Amino acid sequence: MSNPKIQLELLHGTNEENEEWIMQGRVDCSFIRIPTCKQLKATFLKRDPLVAVLPEKHILAKEVCFPISALSEYPYIKLNEGVDDEISEIFEIHQITPTVHFTEKDDYAIIAMVESELGISVLPKLVLENTSRKIICKELEIPAYRDLGIAIKDKSLISSSTEKFLSYVQLWVSEEYDLSL
């Protein structure tokens, strides 16, 4: 059943762009990395592990987990998601300087580049689900993750259709990933 008074527009942006769109009122809600800016109200949805992405024939493909120190030993393809991302935090915390050969904004372009043996990368595990690419995903020896949520500006200002959408998203994530919210 459709409702002609409800307009759905899907936008894809960086976390910072998503926050800005909510603040400006361009969108009612957005999937977002949390924590988010204090002006927004975010609901936690899922913890998404970060994993090393390697070509199938990489020398470390058979290891149980990927050693953090190896991130500086091989050509690296950097995901450019903005200035405050959890992948960059891995490098800072562990004082690692990757040998960046490429910087790309698109997750799927990075996956294709890894498959073509142009380097290795670190990406969120959810991005890698159901890929048919010839790549290997390895847990990092020191677990890292991003927390995902859905954010709004002000609960008192959302429409009943947005409220219903938020409820549906929480239910779907809970069932799809067998979580108890």
mmCIF file with all atom_site columns, C-alpha atoms in Angstrom:
data_model
loop_
_atom_site.group_PDB
_atom_site.id
_atom_site.type_symbol
_atom_site.label_atom_id
_atom_site.label_alt_id
_atom_site.label_comp_id
_atom_site.label_asym_id
_atom_site.label_entity_id
_atom_site.label_seq_id
_atom_site.pdbx_PDB_ins_code
_atom_site.Cartn_x
_atom_site.Cartn_y
_atom_site.Cartn_z
_atom_site.occupancy
_atom_site.B_iso_or_equiv
_atom_site.pdbx_formal_charge
_atom_site.auth_seq_id
_atom_site.auth_comp_id
_atom_site.auth_asym_id
_atom_site.auth_atom_id
_atom_site.pdbx_PDB_model_num
ATOM 1   C CA . MET A 1 1   ? 0.000  0.000   0.000  1.00 0.00 ? 1   MET A CA 1
ATOM 2   C CA . SER A 1 2   ? 1.450  3.384   -0.929 1.00 0.00 ? 2   SER A CA 1
ATOM 3   C CA . ASN A 1 3   ? 0.738  6.808   0.455  1.00 0.00 ? 3   ASN A CA 1
ATOM 4   C CA . PRO A 1 4   ? 1.070  9.615   -2.123 1.00 0.00 ? 4   PRO A CA 1
ATOM 5   C CA . LYS A 1 5   ? 1.702  12.185  0.621  1.00 0.00 ? 5   LYS A CA 1
ATOM 6   C CA . ILE A 1 6   ? 4.892  10.464  1.774  1.00 0.00 ? 6   ILE A CA 1
ATOM 7   C CA . GLN A 1 7   ? 8.004  11.344  -0.174 1.00 0.00 ? 7   GLN A CA 1
ATOM 8   C CA . LEU A 1 8   ? 11.004 9.043   0.116  1.00 0.00 ? 8   LEU A CA 1
ATOM 9   C CA . GLU A 1 9   ? 14.423 10.261  -0.950 1.00 0.00 ? 9   GLU A CA 1
ATOM 10  C CA . LEU A 1 10  ? 17.532 8.184   -0.373 1.00 0.00 ? 10  LEU A CA 1
ATOM 11  C CA . LEU A 1 11  ? 20.763 10.146  0.012  1.00 0.00 ? 11  LEU A CA 1
ATOM 12  C CA . HIS A 1 12  ? 24.245 8.685   0.442  1.00 0.00 ? 12  HIS A CA 1
ATOM 13  C CA . GLY A 1 13  ? 26.845 10.787  2.207  1.00 0.00 ? 13  GLY A CA 1
ATOM 14  C CA . THR A 1 14  ? 29.610 10.766  4.752  1.00 0.00 ? 14  THR A CA 1
ATOM 15  C CA . ASN A 1 15  ? 28.736 10.684  8.424  1.00 0.00 ? 15  ASN A CA 1
ATOM 16  C CA . GLU A 1 16  ? 29.371 14.427  8.609  1.00 0.00 ? 16  GLU A CA 1
ATOM 17  C CA . GLU A 1 17  ? 27.090 15.089  5.610  1.00 0.00 ? 17  GLU A CA 1
ATOM 18  C CA . ASN A 1 18  ? 24.345 12.927  7.155  1.00 0.00 ? 18  ASN A CA 1
ATOM 19  C CA . GLU A 1 19  ? 24.539 14.895  10.428 1.00 0.00 ? 19  GLU A CA 1
ATOM 20  C CA . GLU A 1 20  ? 24.377 18.178  8.509  1.00 0.00 ? 20  GLU A CA 1
ATOM 21  C CA . TRP A 1 21  ? 21.354 17.049  6.464  1.00 0.00 ? 21  TRP A CA 1
ATOM 22  C CA . ILE A 1 22  ? 19.455 16.186  9.643  1.00 0.00 ? 22  ILE A CA 1
ATOM 23  C CA . MET A 1 23  ? 20.391 19.495  11.283 1.00 0.00 ? 23  MET A CA 1
ATOM 24  C CA . GLN A 1 24  ? 19.299 21.453  8.177  1.00 0.00 ? 24  GLN A CA 1
ATOM 25  C CA . GLY A 1 25  ? 16.007 19.540  7.979  1.00 0.00 ? 25  GLY A CA 1
ATOM 26  C CA . ARG A 1 26  ? 16.839 18.141  4.546  1.00 0.00 ? 26  ARG A CA 1
ATOM 27  C CA . VAL A 1 27  ? 16.180 14.638  5.901  1.00 0.00 ? 27  VAL A CA 1
ATOM 28  C CA . ASP A 1 28  ? 14.022 13.451  8.799  1.00 0.00 ? 28  ASP A CA 1
ATOM 29  C CA . CYS A 1 29  ? 16.405 10.695  9.859  1.00 0.00 ? 29  CYS A CA 1
ATOM 30  C CA . SER A 1 30  ? 19.650 9.075   8.828  1.00 0.00 ? 30  SER A CA 1
ATOM 31  C CA . PHE A 1 31  ? 21.693 5.970   9.418  1.00 0.00 ? 31  PHE A CA 1
ATOM 32  C CA . ILE A 1 32  ? 24.763 7.232   11.185 1.00 0.00 ? 32  ILE A CA 1
ATOM 33  C CA . ARG A 1 33  ? 27.894 6.238   13.053 1.00 0.00 ? 33  ARG A CA 1
ATOM 34  C CA . ILE A 1 34  ? 27.510 6.832   16.767 1.00 0.00 ? 34  ILE A CA 1
ATOM 35  C CA . PRO A 1 35  ? 28.334 8.632   18.904 1.00 0.00 ? 35  PRO A CA 1
ATOM 36  C CA . THR A 1 36  ? 27.070 11.550  16.860 1.00 0.00 ? 36  THR A CA 1
ATOM 37  C CA . CYS A 1 37  ? 26.929 15.289  17.503 1.00 0.00 ? 37  CYS A CA 1
ATOM 38  C CA . LYS A 1 38  ? 25.103 16.326  20.678 1.00 0.00 ? 38  LYS A CA 1
ATOM 39  C CA . GLN A 1 39  ? 22.325 18.145  18.808 1.00 0.00 ? 39  GLN A CA 1
ATOM 40  C CA . LEU A 1 40  ? 21.031 14.851  17.403 1.00 0.00 ? 40  LEU A CA 1
ATOM 41  C CA . LYS A 1 41  ? 19.185 12.010  19.101 1.00 0.00 ? 41  LYS A CA 1
ATOM 42  C CA . ALA A 1 42  ? 20.583 8.658   17.998 1.00 0.00 ? 42  ALA A CA 1
ATOM 43  C CA . THR A 1 43  ? 19.348 5.138   18.636 1.00 0.00 ? 43  THR A CA 1
ATOM 44  C CA . PHE A 1 44  ? 21.923 2.343   18.616 1.00 0.00 ? 44  PHE A CA 1
ATOM 45  C CA . LEU A 1 45  ? 21.223 -0.355  16.017 1.00 0.00 ? 45  LEU A CA 1
ATOM 46  C CA . LYS A 1 46  ? 24.278 -2.598  15.595 1.00 0.00 ? 46  LYS A CA 1
ATOM 47  C CA . ARG A 1 47  ? 27.978 -2.976  16.292 1.00 0.00 ? 47  ARG A CA 1
ATOM 48  C CA . ASP A 1 48  ? 29.812 -3.601  13.010 1.00 0.00 ? 48  ASP A CA 1
ATOM 49  C CA . PRO A 1 49  ? 33.328 -5.134  13.209 1.00 0.00 ? 49  PRO A CA 1
ATOM 50  C CA . LEU A 1 50  ? 36.111 -3.718  11.061 1.00 0.00 ? 50  LEU A CA 1
ATOM 51  C CA . VAL A 1 51  ? 38.048 -6.362  9.140  1.00 0.00 ? 51  VAL A CA 1
ATOM 52  C CA . ALA A 1 52  ? 41.154 -6.536  6.981  1.00 0.00 ? 52  ALA A CA 1
ATOM 53  C CA . VAL A 1 53  ? 40.363 -7.120  3.310  1.00 0.00 ? 53  VAL A CA 1
ATOM 54  C CA . LEU A 1 54  ? 42.964 -9.044  1.307  1.00 0.00 ? 54  LEU A CA 1
ATOM 55  C CA . PRO A 1 55  ? 43.297 -10.531 -2.154 1.00 0.00 ? 55  PRO A CA 1
ATOM 56  C CA . GLU A 1 56  ? 42.607 -14.295 -2.106 1.00 0.00 ? 56  GLU A CA 1
ATOM 57  C CA . LYS A 1 57  ? 46.263 -15.168 -2.708 1.00 0.00 ? 57  LYS A CA 1
ATOM 58  C CA . HIS A 1 58  ? 47.747 -12.740 -0.171 1.00 0.00 ? 58  HIS A CA 1
ATOM 59  C CA . ILE A 1 59  ? 50.535 -14.162 1.985  1.00 0.00 ? 59  ILE A CA 1
ATOM 60  C CA . LEU A 1 60  ? 48.449 -13.554 5.154  1.00 0.00 ? 60  LEU A CA 1
ATOM 61  C CA . ALA A 1 61  ? 45.198 -14.996 3.752  1.00 0.00 ? 61  ALA A CA 1
ATOM 62  C CA . LYS A 1 62  ? 45.565 -18.230 5.732  1.00 0.00 ? 62  LYS A CA 1
ATOM 63  C CA . GLU A 1 63  ? 46.296 -16.559 9.066  1.00 0.00 ? 63  GLU A CA 1
ATOM 64  C CA . VAL A 1 64  ? 43.625 -16.843 11.772 1.00 0.00 ? 64  VAL A CA 1
ATOM 65  C CA . CYS A 1 65  ? 43.571 -13.072 12.217 1.00 0.00 ? 65  CYS A CA 1
ATOM 66  C CA . PHE A 1 66  ? 45.309 -10.105 10.628 1.00 0.00 ? 66  PHE A CA 1
ATOM 67  C CA . PRO A 1 67  ? 48.212 -8.573  12.596 1.00 0.00 ? 67  PRO A CA 1
ATOM 68  C CA . ILE A 1 68  ? 47.713 -4.824  13.074 1.00 0.00 ? 68  ILE A CA 1
ATOM 69  C CA . SER A 1 69  ? 51.408 -4.149  12.405 1.00 0.00 ? 69  SER A CA 1
ATOM 70  C CA . ALA A 1 70  ? 51.056 -5.633  8.897  1.00 0.00 ? 70  ALA A CA 1
ATOM 71  C CA . LEU A 1 71  ? 48.846 -2.704  7.897  1.00 0.00 ? 71  LEU A CA 1
ATOM 72  C CA . SER A 1 72  ? 52.032 -0.704  7.289  1.00 0.00 ? 72  SER A CA 1
ATOM 73  C CA . GLU A 1 73  ? 53.843 -3.501  5.432  1.00 0.00 ? 73  GLU A CA 1
ATOM 74  C CA . TYR A 1 74  ? 51.662 -3.753  2.311  1.00 0.00 ? 74  TYR A CA 1
ATOM 75  C CA . PRO A 1 75  ? 50.201 -1.254  -0.161 1.00 0.00 ? 75  PRO A CA 1
ATOM 76  C CA . TYR A 1 76  ? 47.109 0.160   1.520  1.00 0.00 ? 76  TYR A CA 1
ATOM 77  C CA . ILE A 1 77  ? 43.860 1.398   -0.020 1.00 0.00 ? 77  ILE A CA 1
ATOM 78  C CA . LYS A 1 78  ? 42.374 4.022   2.276  1.00 0.00 ? 78  LYS A CA 1
ATOM 79  C CA . LEU A 1 79  ? 38.647 4.581   2.659  1.00 0.00 ? 79  LEU A CA 1
ATOM 80  C CA . ASN A 1 80  ? 38.068 8.329   2.699  1.00 0.00 ? 80  ASN A CA 1
ATOM 81  C CA . GLU A 1 81  ? 34.978 8.845   4.868  1.00 0.00 ? 81  GLU A CA 1
ATOM 82  C CA . GLY A 1 82  ? 35.903 12.129  6.471  1.00 0.00 ? 82  GLY A CA 1
ATOM 83  C CA . VAL A 1 83  ? 38.222 13.314  9.180  1.00 0.00 ? 83  VAL A CA 1
ATOM 84  C CA . ASP A 1 84  ? 36.773 11.413  12.135 1.00 0.00 ? 84  ASP A CA 1
ATOM 85  C CA . ASP A 1 85  ? 36.524 7.774   11.222 1.00 0.00 ? 85  ASP A CA 1
ATOM 86  C CA . GLU A 1 86  ? 37.211 4.664   13.246 1.00 0.00 ? 86  GLU A CA 1
ATOM 87  C CA . ILE A 1 87  ? 39.629 3.160   10.702 1.00 0.00 ? 87  ILE A CA 1
ATOM 88  C CA . SER A 1 88  ? 41.988 6.149   11.046 1.00 0.00 ? 88  SER A CA 1
ATOM 89  C CA . GLU A 1 89  ? 41.719 5.716   14.821 1.00 0.00 ? 89  GLU A CA 1
ATOM 90  C CA . ILE A 1 90  ? 43.250 2.228   14.499 1.00 0.00 ? 90  ILE A CA 1
ATOM 91  C CA . PHE A 1 91  ? 46.350 3.751   12.937 1.00 0.00 ? 91  PHE A CA 1
ATOM 92  C CA . GLU A 1 92  ? 46.581 6.517   15.533 1.00 0.00 ? 92  GLU A CA 1
ATOM 93  C CA . ILE A 1 93  ? 46.068 4.266   18.563 1.00 0.00 ? 93  ILE A CA 1
ATOM 94  C CA . HIS A 1 94  ? 48.613 1.701   17.386 1.00 0.00 ? 94  HIS A CA 1
ATOM 95  C CA . GLN A 1 95  ? 51.019 4.284   15.926 1.00 0.00 ? 95  GLN A CA 1
ATOM 96  C CA . ILE A 1 96  ? 50.870 2.736   12.467 1.00 0.00 ? 96  ILE A CA 1
ATOM 97  C CA . THR A 1 97  ? 51.567 4.622   9.271  1.00 0.00 ? 97  THR A CA 1
ATOM 98  C CA . PRO A 1 98  ? 50.000 2.766   6.364  1.00 0.00 ? 98  PRO A CA 1
ATOM 99  C CA . THR A 1 99  ? 51.625 2.854   2.949  1.00 0.00 ? 99  THR A CA 1
ATOM 100 C CA . VAL A 1 100 ? 48.662 4.495   1.230  1.00 0.00 ? 100 VAL A CA 1
ATOM 101 C CA . HIS A 1 101 ? 48.703 3.826   -2.503 1.00 0.00 ? 101 HIS A CA 1
ATOM 102 C CA . PHE A 1 102 ? 45.098 4.838   -3.179 1.00 0.00 ? 102 PHE A CA 1
ATOM 103 C CA . THR A 1 103 ? 42.394 6.821   -1.405 1.00 0.00 ? 103 THR A CA 1
ATOM 104 C CA . GLU A 1 104 ? 38.820 6.065   -2.421 1.00 0.00 ? 104 GLU A CA 1
ATOM 105 C CA . LYS A 1 105 ? 35.372 7.163   -1.182 1.00 0.00 ? 105 LYS A CA 1
ATOM 106 C CA . ASP A 1 106 ? 33.498 4.128   -2.462 1.00 0.00 ? 106 ASP A CA 1
ATOM 107 C CA . ASP A 1 107 ? 33.621 0.869   -0.470 1.00 0.00 ? 107 ASP A CA 1
ATOM 108 C CA . TYR A 1 108 ? 32.860 -1.231  -3.528 1.00 0.00 ? 108 TYR A CA 1
ATOM 109 C CA . ALA A 1 109 ? 35.625 0.377   -5.580 1.00 0.00 ? 109 ALA A CA 1
ATOM 110 C CA . ILE A 1 110 ? 38.033 -0.541  -2.778 1.00 0.00 ? 110 ILE A CA 1
ATOM 111 C CA . ILE A 1 111 ? 36.795 -4.135  -2.792 1.00 0.00 ? 111 ILE A CA 1
ATOM 112 C CA . ALA A 1 112 ? 37.383 -4.335  -6.560 1.00 0.00 ? 112 ALA A CA 1
ATOM 113 C CA . MET A 1 113 ? 40.864 -2.818  -6.141 1.00 0.00 ? 113 MET A CA 1
ATOM 114 C CA . VAL A 1 114 ? 41.750 -5.366  -3.448 1.00 0.00 ? 114 VAL A CA 1
ATOM 115 C CA . GLU A 1 115 ? 40.478 -8.173  -5.676 1.00 0.00 ? 115 GLU A CA 1
ATOM 116 C CA . SER A 1 116 ? 42.773 -6.836  -8.435 1.00 0.00 ? 116 SER A CA 1
ATOM 117 C CA . GLU A 1 117 ? 45.688 -7.093  -5.979 1.00 0.00 ? 117 GLU A CA 1
ATOM 118 C CA . LEU A 1 118 ? 46.326 -3.344  -5.842 1.00 0.00 ? 118 LEU A CA 1
ATOM 119 C CA . GLY A 1 119 ? 46.573 -3.418  -2.051 1.00 0.00 ? 119 GLY A CA 1
ATOM 120 C CA . ILE A 1 120 ? 44.852 -4.318  1.187  1.00 0.00 ? 120 ILE A CA 1
ATOM 121 C CA . SER A 1 121 ? 42.303 -2.355  3.184  1.00 0.00 ? 121 SER A CA 1
ATOM 122 C CA . VAL A 1 122 ? 40.228 -2.247  6.351  1.00 0.00 ? 122 VAL A CA 1
ATOM 123 C CA . LEU A 1 123 ? 36.463 -2.004  5.896  1.00 0.00 ? 123 LEU A CA 1
ATOM 124 C CA . PRO A 1 124 ? 33.299 -2.519  7.936  1.00 0.00 ? 124 PRO A CA 1
ATOM 125 C CA . LYS A 1 125 ? 32.128 -6.127  7.819  1.00 0.00 ? 125 LYS A CA 1
ATOM 126 C CA . LEU A 1 126 ? 28.555 -5.195  6.829  1.00 0.00 ? 126 LEU A CA 1
ATOM 127 C CA . VAL A 1 127 ? 29.847 -3.714  3.569  1.00 0.00 ? 127 VAL A CA 1
ATOM 128 C CA . LEU A 1 128 ? 31.424 -7.058  2.705  1.00 0.00 ? 128 LEU A CA 1
ATOM 129 C CA . GLU A 1 129 ? 28.349 -9.249  3.215  1.00 0.00 ? 129 GLU A CA 1
ATOM 130 C CA . ASN A 1 130 ? 27.153 -11.170 0.175  1.00 0.00 ? 130 ASN A CA 1
ATOM 131 C CA . THR A 1 131 ? 30.043 -10.106 -2.035 1.00 0.00 ? 131 THR A CA 1
ATOM 132 C CA . SER A 1 132 ? 31.033 -12.443 -4.835 1.00 0.00 ? 132 SER A CA 1
ATOM 133 C CA . ARG A 1 133 ? 34.460 -10.822 -5.156 1.00 0.00 ? 133 ARG A CA 1
ATOM 134 C CA . LYS A 1 134 ? 37.560 -12.966 -4.769 1.00 0.00 ? 134 LYS A CA 1
ATOM 135 C CA . ILE A 1 135 ? 38.736 -11.463 -1.505 1.00 0.00 ? 135 ILE A CA 1
ATOM 136 C CA . ILE A 1 136 ? 39.462 -12.676 2.004  1.00 0.00 ? 136 ILE A CA 1
ATOM 137 C CA . CYS A 1 137 ? 38.184 -10.908 5.117  1.00 0.00 ? 137 CYS A CA 1
ATOM 138 C CA . LYS A 1 138 ? 40.195 -11.351 8.293  1.00 0.00 ? 138 LYS A CA 1
ATOM 139 C CA . GLU A 1 139 ? 39.375 -10.248 11.801 1.00 0.00 ? 139 GLU A CA 1
ATOM 140 C CA . LEU A 1 140 ? 41.975 -7.870  13.163 1.00 0.00 ? 140 LEU A CA 1
ATOM 141 C CA . GLU A 1 141 ? 44.184 -9.218  15.949 1.00 0.00 ? 141 GLU A CA 1
ATOM 142 C CA . ILE A 1 142 ? 42.954 -6.333  18.085 1.00 0.00 ? 142 ILE A CA 1
ATOM 143 C CA . PRO A 1 143 ? 39.194 -6.070  17.516 1.00 0.00 ? 143 PRO A CA 1
ATOM 144 C CA . ALA A 1 144 ? 37.882 -2.783  16.168 1.00 0.00 ? 144 ALA A CA 1
ATOM 145 C CA . TYR A 1 145 ? 34.356 -1.803  15.237 1.00 0.00 ? 145 TYR A CA 1
ATOM 146 C CA . ARG A 1 146 ? 31.938 0.979   14.434 1.00 0.00 ? 146 ARG A CA 1
ATOM 147 C CA . ASP A 1 147 ? 28.620 1.470   16.184 1.00 0.00 ? 147 ASP A CA 1
ATOM 148 C CA . LEU A 1 148 ? 25.721 2.168   13.848 1.00 0.00 ? 148 LEU A CA 1
ATOM 149 C CA . GLY A 1 149 ? 22.505 3.915   14.683 1.00 0.00 ? 149 GLY A CA 1
ATOM 150 C CA . ILE A 1 150 ? 19.698 5.970   13.291 1.00 0.00 ? 150 ILE A CA 1
ATOM 151 C CA . ALA A 1 151 ? 19.473 9.651   14.200 1.00 0.00 ? 151 ALA A CA 1
ATOM 152 C CA . ILE A 1 152 ? 16.867 12.386  14.258 1.00 0.00 ? 152 ILE A CA 1
ATOM 153 C CA . LYS A 1 153 ? 16.981 16.033  15.279 1.00 0.00 ? 153 LYS A CA 1
ATOM 154 C CA . ASP A 1 154 ? 14.057 16.190  17.688 1.00 0.00 ? 154 ASP A CA 1
ATOM 155 C CA . LYS A 1 155 ? 11.556 13.454  18.528 1.00 0.00 ? 155 LYS A CA 1
ATOM 156 C CA . SER A 1 156 ? 8.790  15.997  19.078 1.00 0.00 ? 156 SER A CA 1
ATOM 157 C CA . LEU A 1 157 ? 9.153  17.243  15.490 1.00 0.00 ? 157 LEU A CA 1
ATOM 158 C CA . ILE A 1 158 ? 9.040  13.959  13.563 1.00 0.00 ? 158 ILE A CA 1
ATOM 159 C CA . SER A 1 159 ? 6.033  12.878  11.564 1.00 0.00 ? 159 SER A CA 1
ATOM 160 C CA . SER A 1 160 ? 4.038  9.751   12.361 1.00 0.00 ? 160 SER A CA 1
ATOM 161 C CA . SER A 1 161 ? 5.409  8.149   9.164  1.00 0.00 ? 161 SER A CA 1
ATOM 162 C CA . THR A 1 162 ? 9.012  8.822   10.282 1.00 0.00 ? 162 THR A CA 1
ATOM 163 C CA . GLU A 1 163 ? 8.205  7.445   13.738 1.00 0.00 ? 163 GLU A CA 1
ATOM 164 C CA . LYS A 1 164 ? 6.777  4.313   12.127 1.00 0.00 ? 164 LYS A CA 1
ATOM 165 C CA . PHE A 1 165 ? 9.875  4.002   9.906  1.00 0.00 ? 165 PHE A CA 1
ATOM 166 C CA . LEU A 1 166 ? 12.173 4.270   12.945 1.00 0.00 ? 166 LEU A CA 1
ATOM 167 C CA . SER A 1 167 ? 10.250 1.517   14.729 1.00 0.00 ? 167 SER A CA 1
ATOM 168 C CA . TYR A 1 168 ? 10.347 -0.687  11.652 1.00 0.00 ? 168 TYR A CA 1
ATOM 169 C CA . VAL A 1 169 ? 14.126 -0.206  11.238 1.00 0.00 ? 169 VAL A CA 1
ATOM 170 C CA . GLN A 1 170 ? 14.767 -1.197  14.860 1.00 0.00 ? 170 GLN A CA 1
ATOM 171 C CA . LEU A 1 171 ? 12.583 -4.292  14.514 1.00 0.00 ? 171 LEU A CA 1
ATOM 172 C CA . TRP A 1 172 ? 14.165 -5.293  11.183 1.00 0.00 ? 172 TRP A CA 1
ATOM 173 C CA . VAL A 1 173 ? 17.738 -4.929  12.487 1.00 0.00 ? 173 VAL A CA 1
ATOM 174 C CA . SER A 1 174 ? 16.844 -6.888  15.601 1.00 0.00 ? 174 SER A CA 1
ATOM 175 C CA . GLU A 1 175 ? 15.358 -9.749  13.559 1.00 0.00 ? 175 GLU A CA 1
ATOM 176 C CA . GLU A 1 176 ? 17.883 -9.699  10.694 1.00 0.00 ? 176 GLU A CA 1
ATOM 177 C CA . TYR A 1 177 ? 20.903 -9.820  13.015 1.00 0.00 ? 177 TYR A CA 1
ATOM 178 C CA . ASP A 1 178 ? 19.291 -11.781 15.834 1.00 0.00 ? 178 ASP A CA 1
ATOM 179 C CA . LEU A 1 179 ? 19.747 -8.959  18.328 1.00 0.00 ? 179 LEU A CA 1
ATOM 180 C CA . SER A 1 180 ? 17.661 -8.127  21.342 1.00 0.00 ? 180 SER A CA 1
ATOM 181 C CA . LEU A 1 181 ? 17.211 -4.370  21.397 1.00 0.00 ? 181 LEU A CA 1
#
